[in-house]
Coordinates of C-alpha atoms and ligand atoms in Angstrom, one line a residue:
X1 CA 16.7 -63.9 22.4
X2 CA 13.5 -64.3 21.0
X3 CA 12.6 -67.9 20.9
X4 CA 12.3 -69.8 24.6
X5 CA 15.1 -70.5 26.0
X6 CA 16.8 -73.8 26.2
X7 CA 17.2 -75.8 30.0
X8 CA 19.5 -78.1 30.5
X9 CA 18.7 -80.3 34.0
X10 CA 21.9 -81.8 34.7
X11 CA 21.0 -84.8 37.8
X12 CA 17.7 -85.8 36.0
X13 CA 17.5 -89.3 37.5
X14 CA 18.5 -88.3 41.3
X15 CA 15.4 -87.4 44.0
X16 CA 16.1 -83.8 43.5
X17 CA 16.5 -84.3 39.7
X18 CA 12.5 -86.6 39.6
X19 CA 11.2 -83.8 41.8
X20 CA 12.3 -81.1 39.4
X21 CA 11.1 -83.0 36.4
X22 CA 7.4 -83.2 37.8
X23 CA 8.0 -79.3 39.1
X24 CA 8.6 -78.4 35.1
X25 CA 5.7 -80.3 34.2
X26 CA 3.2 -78.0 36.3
X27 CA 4.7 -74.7 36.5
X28 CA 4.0 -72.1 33.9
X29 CA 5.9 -73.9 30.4
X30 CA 8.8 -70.8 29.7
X31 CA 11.5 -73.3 28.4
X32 CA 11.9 -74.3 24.9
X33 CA 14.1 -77.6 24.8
X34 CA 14.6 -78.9 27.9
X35 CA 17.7 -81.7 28.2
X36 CA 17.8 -84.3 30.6
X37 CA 21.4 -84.9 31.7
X38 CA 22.7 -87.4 34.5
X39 CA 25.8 -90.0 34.4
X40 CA 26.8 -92.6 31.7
X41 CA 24.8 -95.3 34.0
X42 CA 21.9 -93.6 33.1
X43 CA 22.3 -92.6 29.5
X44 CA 19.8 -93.9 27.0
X45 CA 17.0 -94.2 29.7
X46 CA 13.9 -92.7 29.2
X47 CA 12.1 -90.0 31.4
X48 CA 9.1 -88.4 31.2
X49 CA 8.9 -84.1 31.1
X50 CA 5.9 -82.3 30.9
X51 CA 4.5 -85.1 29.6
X52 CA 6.4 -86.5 26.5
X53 CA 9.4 -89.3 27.1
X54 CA 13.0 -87.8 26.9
X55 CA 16.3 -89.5 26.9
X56 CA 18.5 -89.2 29.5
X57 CA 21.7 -87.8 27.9
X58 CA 25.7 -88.5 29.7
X59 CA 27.2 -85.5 31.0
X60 CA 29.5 -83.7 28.2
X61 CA 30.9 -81.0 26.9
X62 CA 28.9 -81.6 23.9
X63 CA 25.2 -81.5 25.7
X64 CA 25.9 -77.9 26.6
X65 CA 25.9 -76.6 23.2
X66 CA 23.3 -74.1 22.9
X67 CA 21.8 -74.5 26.4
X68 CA 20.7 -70.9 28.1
X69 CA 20.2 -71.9 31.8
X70 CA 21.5 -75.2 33.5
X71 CA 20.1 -76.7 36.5
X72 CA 22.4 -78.2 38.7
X73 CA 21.3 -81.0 40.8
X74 CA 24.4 -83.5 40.9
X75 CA 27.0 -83.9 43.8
X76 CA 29.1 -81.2 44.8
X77 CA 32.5 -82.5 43.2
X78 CA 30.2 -83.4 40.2
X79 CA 29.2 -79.5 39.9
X80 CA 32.6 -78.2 40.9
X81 CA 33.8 -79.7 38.0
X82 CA 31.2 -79.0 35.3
X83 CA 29.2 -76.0 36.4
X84 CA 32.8 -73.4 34.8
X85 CA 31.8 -75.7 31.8
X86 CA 28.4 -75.3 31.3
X87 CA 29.5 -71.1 31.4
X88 CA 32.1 -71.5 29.1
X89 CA 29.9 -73.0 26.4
X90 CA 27.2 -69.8 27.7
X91 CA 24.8 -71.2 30.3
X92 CA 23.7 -69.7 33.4
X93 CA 24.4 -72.3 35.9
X94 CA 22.1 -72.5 39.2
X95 CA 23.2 -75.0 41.6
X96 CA 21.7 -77.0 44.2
X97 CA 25.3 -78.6 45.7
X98 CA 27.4 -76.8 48.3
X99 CA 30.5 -76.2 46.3
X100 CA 29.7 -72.6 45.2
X101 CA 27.8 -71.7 48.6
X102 CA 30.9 -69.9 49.8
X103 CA 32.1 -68.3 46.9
X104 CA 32.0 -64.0 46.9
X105 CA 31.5 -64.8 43.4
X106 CA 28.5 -66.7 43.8
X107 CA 25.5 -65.5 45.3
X108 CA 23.7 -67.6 47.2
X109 CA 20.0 -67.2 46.9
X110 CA 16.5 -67.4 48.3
X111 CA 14.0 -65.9 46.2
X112 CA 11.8 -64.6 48.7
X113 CA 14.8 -62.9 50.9
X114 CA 17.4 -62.2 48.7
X115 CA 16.2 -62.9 44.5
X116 CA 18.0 -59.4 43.5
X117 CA 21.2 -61.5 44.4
X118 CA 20.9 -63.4 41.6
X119 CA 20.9 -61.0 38.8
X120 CA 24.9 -60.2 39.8
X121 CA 26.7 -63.2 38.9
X122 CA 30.3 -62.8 38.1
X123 CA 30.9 -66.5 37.6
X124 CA 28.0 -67.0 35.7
X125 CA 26.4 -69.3 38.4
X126 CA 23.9 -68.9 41.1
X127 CA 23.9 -71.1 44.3
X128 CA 20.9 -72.3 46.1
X129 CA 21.5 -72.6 50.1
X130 CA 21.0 -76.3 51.3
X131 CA 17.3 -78.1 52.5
X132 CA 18.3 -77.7 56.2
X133 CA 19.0 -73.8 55.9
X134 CA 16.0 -73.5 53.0
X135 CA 13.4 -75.0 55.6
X136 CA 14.3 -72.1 58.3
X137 CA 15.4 -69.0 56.6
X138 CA 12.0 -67.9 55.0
X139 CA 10.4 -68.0 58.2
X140 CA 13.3 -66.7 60.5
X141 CA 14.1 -64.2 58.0
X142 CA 10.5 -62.7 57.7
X143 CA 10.8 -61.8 61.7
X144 CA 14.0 -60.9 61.0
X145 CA 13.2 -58.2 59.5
X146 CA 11.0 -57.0 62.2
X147 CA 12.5 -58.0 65.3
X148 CA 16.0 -58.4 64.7
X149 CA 17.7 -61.3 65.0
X150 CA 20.4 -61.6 67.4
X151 CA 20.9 -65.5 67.7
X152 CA 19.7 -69.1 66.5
X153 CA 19.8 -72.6 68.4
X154 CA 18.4 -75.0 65.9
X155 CA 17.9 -78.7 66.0
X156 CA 17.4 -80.2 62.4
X157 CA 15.8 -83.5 62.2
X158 CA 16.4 -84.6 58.5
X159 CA 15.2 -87.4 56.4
X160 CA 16.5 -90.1 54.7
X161 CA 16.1 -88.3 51.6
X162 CA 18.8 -84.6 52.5
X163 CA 21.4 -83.7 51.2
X164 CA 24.4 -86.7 51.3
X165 CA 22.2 -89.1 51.3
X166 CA 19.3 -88.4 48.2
X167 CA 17.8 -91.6 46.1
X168 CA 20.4 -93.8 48.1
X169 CA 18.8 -93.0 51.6
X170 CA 15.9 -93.1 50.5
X171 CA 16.3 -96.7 49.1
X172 CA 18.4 -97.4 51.7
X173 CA 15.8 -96.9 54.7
X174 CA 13.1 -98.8 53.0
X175 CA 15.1 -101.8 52.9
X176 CA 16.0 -101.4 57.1
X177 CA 12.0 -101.0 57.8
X178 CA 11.5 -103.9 55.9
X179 CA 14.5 -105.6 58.0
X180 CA 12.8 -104.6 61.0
X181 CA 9.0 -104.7 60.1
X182 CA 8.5 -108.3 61.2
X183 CA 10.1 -108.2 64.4
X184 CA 7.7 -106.3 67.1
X185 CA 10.3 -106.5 69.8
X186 CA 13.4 -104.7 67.4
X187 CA 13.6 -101.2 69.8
X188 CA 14.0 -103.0 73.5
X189 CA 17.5 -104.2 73.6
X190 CA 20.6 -102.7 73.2
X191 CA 21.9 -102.9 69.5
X192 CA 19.4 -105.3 68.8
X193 CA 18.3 -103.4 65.5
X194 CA 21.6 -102.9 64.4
X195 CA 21.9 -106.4 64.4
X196 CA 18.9 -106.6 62.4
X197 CA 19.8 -104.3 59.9
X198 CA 23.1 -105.4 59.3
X199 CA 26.4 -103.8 58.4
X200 CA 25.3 -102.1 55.6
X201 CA 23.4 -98.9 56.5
X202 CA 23.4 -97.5 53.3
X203 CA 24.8 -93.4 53.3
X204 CA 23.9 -93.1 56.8
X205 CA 26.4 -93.9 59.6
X206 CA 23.8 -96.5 61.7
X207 CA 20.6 -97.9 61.0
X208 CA 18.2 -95.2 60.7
X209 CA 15.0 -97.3 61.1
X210 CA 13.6 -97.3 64.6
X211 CA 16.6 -95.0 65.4
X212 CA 17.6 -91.5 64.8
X213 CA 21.5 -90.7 63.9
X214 CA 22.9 -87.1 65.1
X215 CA 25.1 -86.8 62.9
X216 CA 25.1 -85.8 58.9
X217 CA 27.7 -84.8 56.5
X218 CA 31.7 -84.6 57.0
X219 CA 33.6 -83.7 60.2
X220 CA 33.9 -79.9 60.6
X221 CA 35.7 -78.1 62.9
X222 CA 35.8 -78.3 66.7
X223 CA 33.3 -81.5 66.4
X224 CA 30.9 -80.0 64.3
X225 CA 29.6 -81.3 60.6
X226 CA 29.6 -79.9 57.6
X227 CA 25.4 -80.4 57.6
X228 CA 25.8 -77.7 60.7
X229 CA 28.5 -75.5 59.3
X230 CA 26.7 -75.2 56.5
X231 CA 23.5 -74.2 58.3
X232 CA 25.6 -71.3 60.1
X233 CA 27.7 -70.2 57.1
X234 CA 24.7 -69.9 54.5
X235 CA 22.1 -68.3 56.9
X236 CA 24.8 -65.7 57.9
X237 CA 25.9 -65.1 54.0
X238 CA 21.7 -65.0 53.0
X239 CA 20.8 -62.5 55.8
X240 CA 23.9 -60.1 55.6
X241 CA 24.6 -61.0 59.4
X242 CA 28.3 -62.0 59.2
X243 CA 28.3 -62.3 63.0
X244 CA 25.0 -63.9 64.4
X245 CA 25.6 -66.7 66.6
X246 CA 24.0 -69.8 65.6
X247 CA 24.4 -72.9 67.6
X248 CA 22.7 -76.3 65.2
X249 CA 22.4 -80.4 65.8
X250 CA 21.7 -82.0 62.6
X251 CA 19.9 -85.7 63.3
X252 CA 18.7 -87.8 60.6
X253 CA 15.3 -89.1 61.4
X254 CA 13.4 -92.4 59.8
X255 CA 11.2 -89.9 57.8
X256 CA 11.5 -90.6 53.7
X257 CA 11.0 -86.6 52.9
X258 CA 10.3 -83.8 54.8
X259 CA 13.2 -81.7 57.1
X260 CA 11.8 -80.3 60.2
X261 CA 13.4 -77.4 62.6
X262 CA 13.0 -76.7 66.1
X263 CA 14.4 -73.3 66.7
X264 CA 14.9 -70.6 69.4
X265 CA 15.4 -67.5 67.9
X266 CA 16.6 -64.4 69.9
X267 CA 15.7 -61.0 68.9
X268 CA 17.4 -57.5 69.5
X269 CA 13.8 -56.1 70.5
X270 CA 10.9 -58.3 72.9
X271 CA 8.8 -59.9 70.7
X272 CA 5.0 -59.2 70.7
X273 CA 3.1 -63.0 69.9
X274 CA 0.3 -61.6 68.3
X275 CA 2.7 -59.6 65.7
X276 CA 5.1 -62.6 65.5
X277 CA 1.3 -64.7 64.1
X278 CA 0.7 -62.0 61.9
X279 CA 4.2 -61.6 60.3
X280 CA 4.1 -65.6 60.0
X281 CA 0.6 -65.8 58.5
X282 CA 1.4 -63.2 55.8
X283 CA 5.1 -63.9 54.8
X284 CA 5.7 -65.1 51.2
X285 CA 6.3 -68.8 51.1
X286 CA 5.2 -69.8 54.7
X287 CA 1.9 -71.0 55.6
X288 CA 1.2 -70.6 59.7
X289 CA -0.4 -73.9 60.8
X290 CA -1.0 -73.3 65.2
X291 CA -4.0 -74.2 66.9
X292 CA -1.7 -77.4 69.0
X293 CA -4.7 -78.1 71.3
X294 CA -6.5 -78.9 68.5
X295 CA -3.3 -81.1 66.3
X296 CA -2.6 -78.5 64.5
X297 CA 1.0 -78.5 63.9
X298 CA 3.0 -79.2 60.8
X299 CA 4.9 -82.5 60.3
X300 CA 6.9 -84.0 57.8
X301 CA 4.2 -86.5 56.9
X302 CA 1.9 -84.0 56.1
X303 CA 3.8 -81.2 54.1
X304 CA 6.0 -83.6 52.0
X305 CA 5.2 -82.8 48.1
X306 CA 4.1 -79.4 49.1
X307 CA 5.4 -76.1 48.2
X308 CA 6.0 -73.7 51.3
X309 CA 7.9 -73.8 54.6
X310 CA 5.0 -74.3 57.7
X311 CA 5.6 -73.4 61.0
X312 CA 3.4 -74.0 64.3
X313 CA 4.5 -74.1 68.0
X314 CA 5.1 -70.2 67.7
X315 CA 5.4 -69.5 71.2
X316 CA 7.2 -66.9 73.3
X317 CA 10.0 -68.3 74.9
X318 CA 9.2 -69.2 78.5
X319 CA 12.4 -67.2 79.8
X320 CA 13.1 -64.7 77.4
X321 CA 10.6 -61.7 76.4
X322 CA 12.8 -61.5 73.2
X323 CA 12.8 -64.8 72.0
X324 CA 10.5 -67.4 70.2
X325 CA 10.3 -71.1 69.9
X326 CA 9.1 -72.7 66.7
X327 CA 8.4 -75.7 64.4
X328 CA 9.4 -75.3 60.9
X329 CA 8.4 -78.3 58.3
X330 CA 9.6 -78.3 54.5
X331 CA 9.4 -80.6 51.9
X332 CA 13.8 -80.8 51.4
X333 CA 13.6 -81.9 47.5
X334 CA 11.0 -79.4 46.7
X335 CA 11.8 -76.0 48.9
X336 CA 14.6 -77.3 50.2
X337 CA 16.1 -77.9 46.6
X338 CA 14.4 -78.0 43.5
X339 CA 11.8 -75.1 43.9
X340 CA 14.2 -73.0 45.3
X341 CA 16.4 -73.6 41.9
X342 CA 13.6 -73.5 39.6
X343 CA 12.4 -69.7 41.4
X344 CA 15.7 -68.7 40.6
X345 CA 15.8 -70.1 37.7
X346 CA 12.2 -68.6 36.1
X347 CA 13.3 -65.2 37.7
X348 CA 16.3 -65.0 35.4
X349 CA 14.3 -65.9 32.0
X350 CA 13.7 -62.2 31.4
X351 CA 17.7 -61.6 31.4
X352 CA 18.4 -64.7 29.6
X353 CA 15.6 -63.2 26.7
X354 CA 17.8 -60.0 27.2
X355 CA 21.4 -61.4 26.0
Ligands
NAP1 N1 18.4 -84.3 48.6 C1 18.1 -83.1 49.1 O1 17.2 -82.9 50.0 C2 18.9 -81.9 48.7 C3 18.6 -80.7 49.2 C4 19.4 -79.5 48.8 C5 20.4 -79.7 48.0 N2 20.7 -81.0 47.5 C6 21.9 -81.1 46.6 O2 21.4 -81.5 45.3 C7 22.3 -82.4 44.7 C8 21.6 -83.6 44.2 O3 21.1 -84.3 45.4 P1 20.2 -85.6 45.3 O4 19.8 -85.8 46.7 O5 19.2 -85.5 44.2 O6 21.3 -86.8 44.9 P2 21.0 -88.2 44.2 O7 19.7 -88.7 44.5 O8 22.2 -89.0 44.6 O9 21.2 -87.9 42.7 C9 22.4 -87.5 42.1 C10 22.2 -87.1 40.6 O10 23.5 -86.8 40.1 C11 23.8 -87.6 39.0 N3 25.3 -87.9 39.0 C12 26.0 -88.4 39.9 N4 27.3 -88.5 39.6 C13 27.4 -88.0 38.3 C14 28.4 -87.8 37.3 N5 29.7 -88.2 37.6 N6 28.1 -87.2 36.2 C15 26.8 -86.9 35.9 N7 25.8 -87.0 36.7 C16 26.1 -87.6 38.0 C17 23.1 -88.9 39.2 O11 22.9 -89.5 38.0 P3 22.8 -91.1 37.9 O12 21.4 -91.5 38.4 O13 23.1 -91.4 36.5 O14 23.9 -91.7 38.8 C18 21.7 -88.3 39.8 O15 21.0 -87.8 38.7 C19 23.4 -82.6 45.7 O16 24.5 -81.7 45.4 C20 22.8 -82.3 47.0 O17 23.7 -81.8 48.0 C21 20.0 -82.1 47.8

């Protein structure tokens, strides 16, 4: 191929889908057309990318023709169904949805652990793991490979706008703080805010203003959801440890964007702090933020719209010579989604140039 090639973003209008378009506006131009795809409710709108107005095309057969690479950023049954399409008409599909996460056929990648994965694609689609995973793995996985990693408890605190819930929760837990904004005794009765907030709570299962929710996605097995399946599955699948024990509690937070960790992580070997800092403050994609007694930690209201994973509170476990404690904040619709896709994706322009 010698001209650039041609990207097709299927989910323009969702929050992963805005986040990407502003992402393709500042990183290095490589794509020639690029086609803004999303449902018939949105067809005919206009969007701005990299700075010129674009309509917003329906998903079809049709808006495949000649596209190179296609960014998935739709819901899962949405990308079950077209992603086989978008290879049949001779795209490279990357997806941000879970429903290629599991498959042998689909590697599921994070550039800074495993980008070689991507290059081997029998389906002709790459997966991307989701936000909660994304906002651990980079960090976890650089002491991983030092250390050793023999087991996880993780508690995810997720905002409004993860995975299941996107533009919806997001509109959705405005609308409850302004329910509850005027009342400045909402919090100090039992179900008083639910009463506030009403019966509908949006894509969450309960008000999520002045309130946090444990519990995200679909029921799993033995109690668990699908958020925390998911967690366990992909960070098994991305680190090539098939059996590492990983114990997680997803609870959505009132936070708009920005997913943050707490995690105990168990090593095979005792784990020197200092080389745990230095590991952390040199690993691609994490910046080490740690001086607590002076507030410096990371938190979702300070890394949203930023790039890389942070971690503070790196301490060694108080019981446990080979195990840390830590606090990991990412930005879910960049790292957690969209960056992680549009890595993957600029990392397979070279083969797409070579077909
Ligand atoms: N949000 C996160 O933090 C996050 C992180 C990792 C992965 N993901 C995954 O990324 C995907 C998108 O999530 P999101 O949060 O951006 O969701 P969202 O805000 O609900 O956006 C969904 C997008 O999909 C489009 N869409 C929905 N149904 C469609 C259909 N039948 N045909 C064509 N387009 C359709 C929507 O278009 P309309 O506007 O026209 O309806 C919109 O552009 C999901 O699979 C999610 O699991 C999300």
């Amino acid at each position: 191929m010698t001209t650039k090639p041609t990207l097709a973003v299927v989910g323009a209008t969702g929050a992963v889908g805005s986040v990407m378009l502003q992402m393709l506006t500042h990183h290095a131009d490589v794509w020639g057309e690029i086609r803004l795809l999303a449902s018939p409710r949105s067809a005919g709108r206009k969007t701005a990318v990299r700075g010129e107005e674009c309509e917003i095309l329906a998903l079809s057969e049709e808006a495949f023709e000649g596209v190179d690479l296609a960014l998935f950023l739709v819901p899962e049954t949405v990308a079950a169904q077209w992603a086989p399409i978008a290879v049949s008409k001779g795209a490279v599909v990357v997806d941000t949805s879970a429903a290629y996460r599991g498959d042998p056929d689909v590697p599921l990648v994070v550039p800074e652990l495993n980008g070689h994965a991507a290059r081997v694609r029998p389906r002709g689609i790459v997966a991307g793991p989701g936000s909660t995973t994304l906002a651990l793995i980079v960090t976890v996985g650089s002491l991983h490979a030092e250390f050793g990693l023999a087991e996880l408890v993780v508690t995810a605190l997720q905002a409004a706008s993860g995975a299941g819930a996107g533009q919806a929760g997001v509109d959705a837990l405005r609308a409850q703080l302004g329910l509850v904004a005027a009342d400045g005794d909402l919090g100090t009765h039992p179900g008083d805010v639910r009463r506030a907030v009403g019966e509908n709570t949006g894509p969450f299962p309960g008000p999520l203003a002045l309130n946090v929710l444990p519990w995200s996605g679909a029921p799993g097995a033995d109690g668990a959801s699908s958020a925390e399946e998911h967690v366990r599955d992909e960070t098994r699948r991305i680190l090539g440890l098939p059996g590492l024990r990983i114990a997680t509690t997803c609870v959505r937070v009132p936070v708009v964007t920005g997913h943050s960790v707490s995690v105990h992580a168990r090593f095979e070997h005792p784990v020197p702090l200092g080389r745990a800092h230095e590991i952390l403050a040199t690993a691609p994609g994490v910046v080490l933020c740690d001086d607590p007694a002076a507030g410096d930690f990371p938190t979702p209201a300070d890394v949203v719209g930023t790039d890389p994973a942070w971690v503070g509170r790196v301490r060694r476990s108080l019981d446990d010579e080979r195990a840390l404690d830590l606090f990991v904040c990412a930005d879910n619709l960049r790292k957690g989604a969209a960056l992680n896709a549009l890595q993957i994706a600029e990392s397979l322009v070279t083969d797409l140039r070579d077909l």
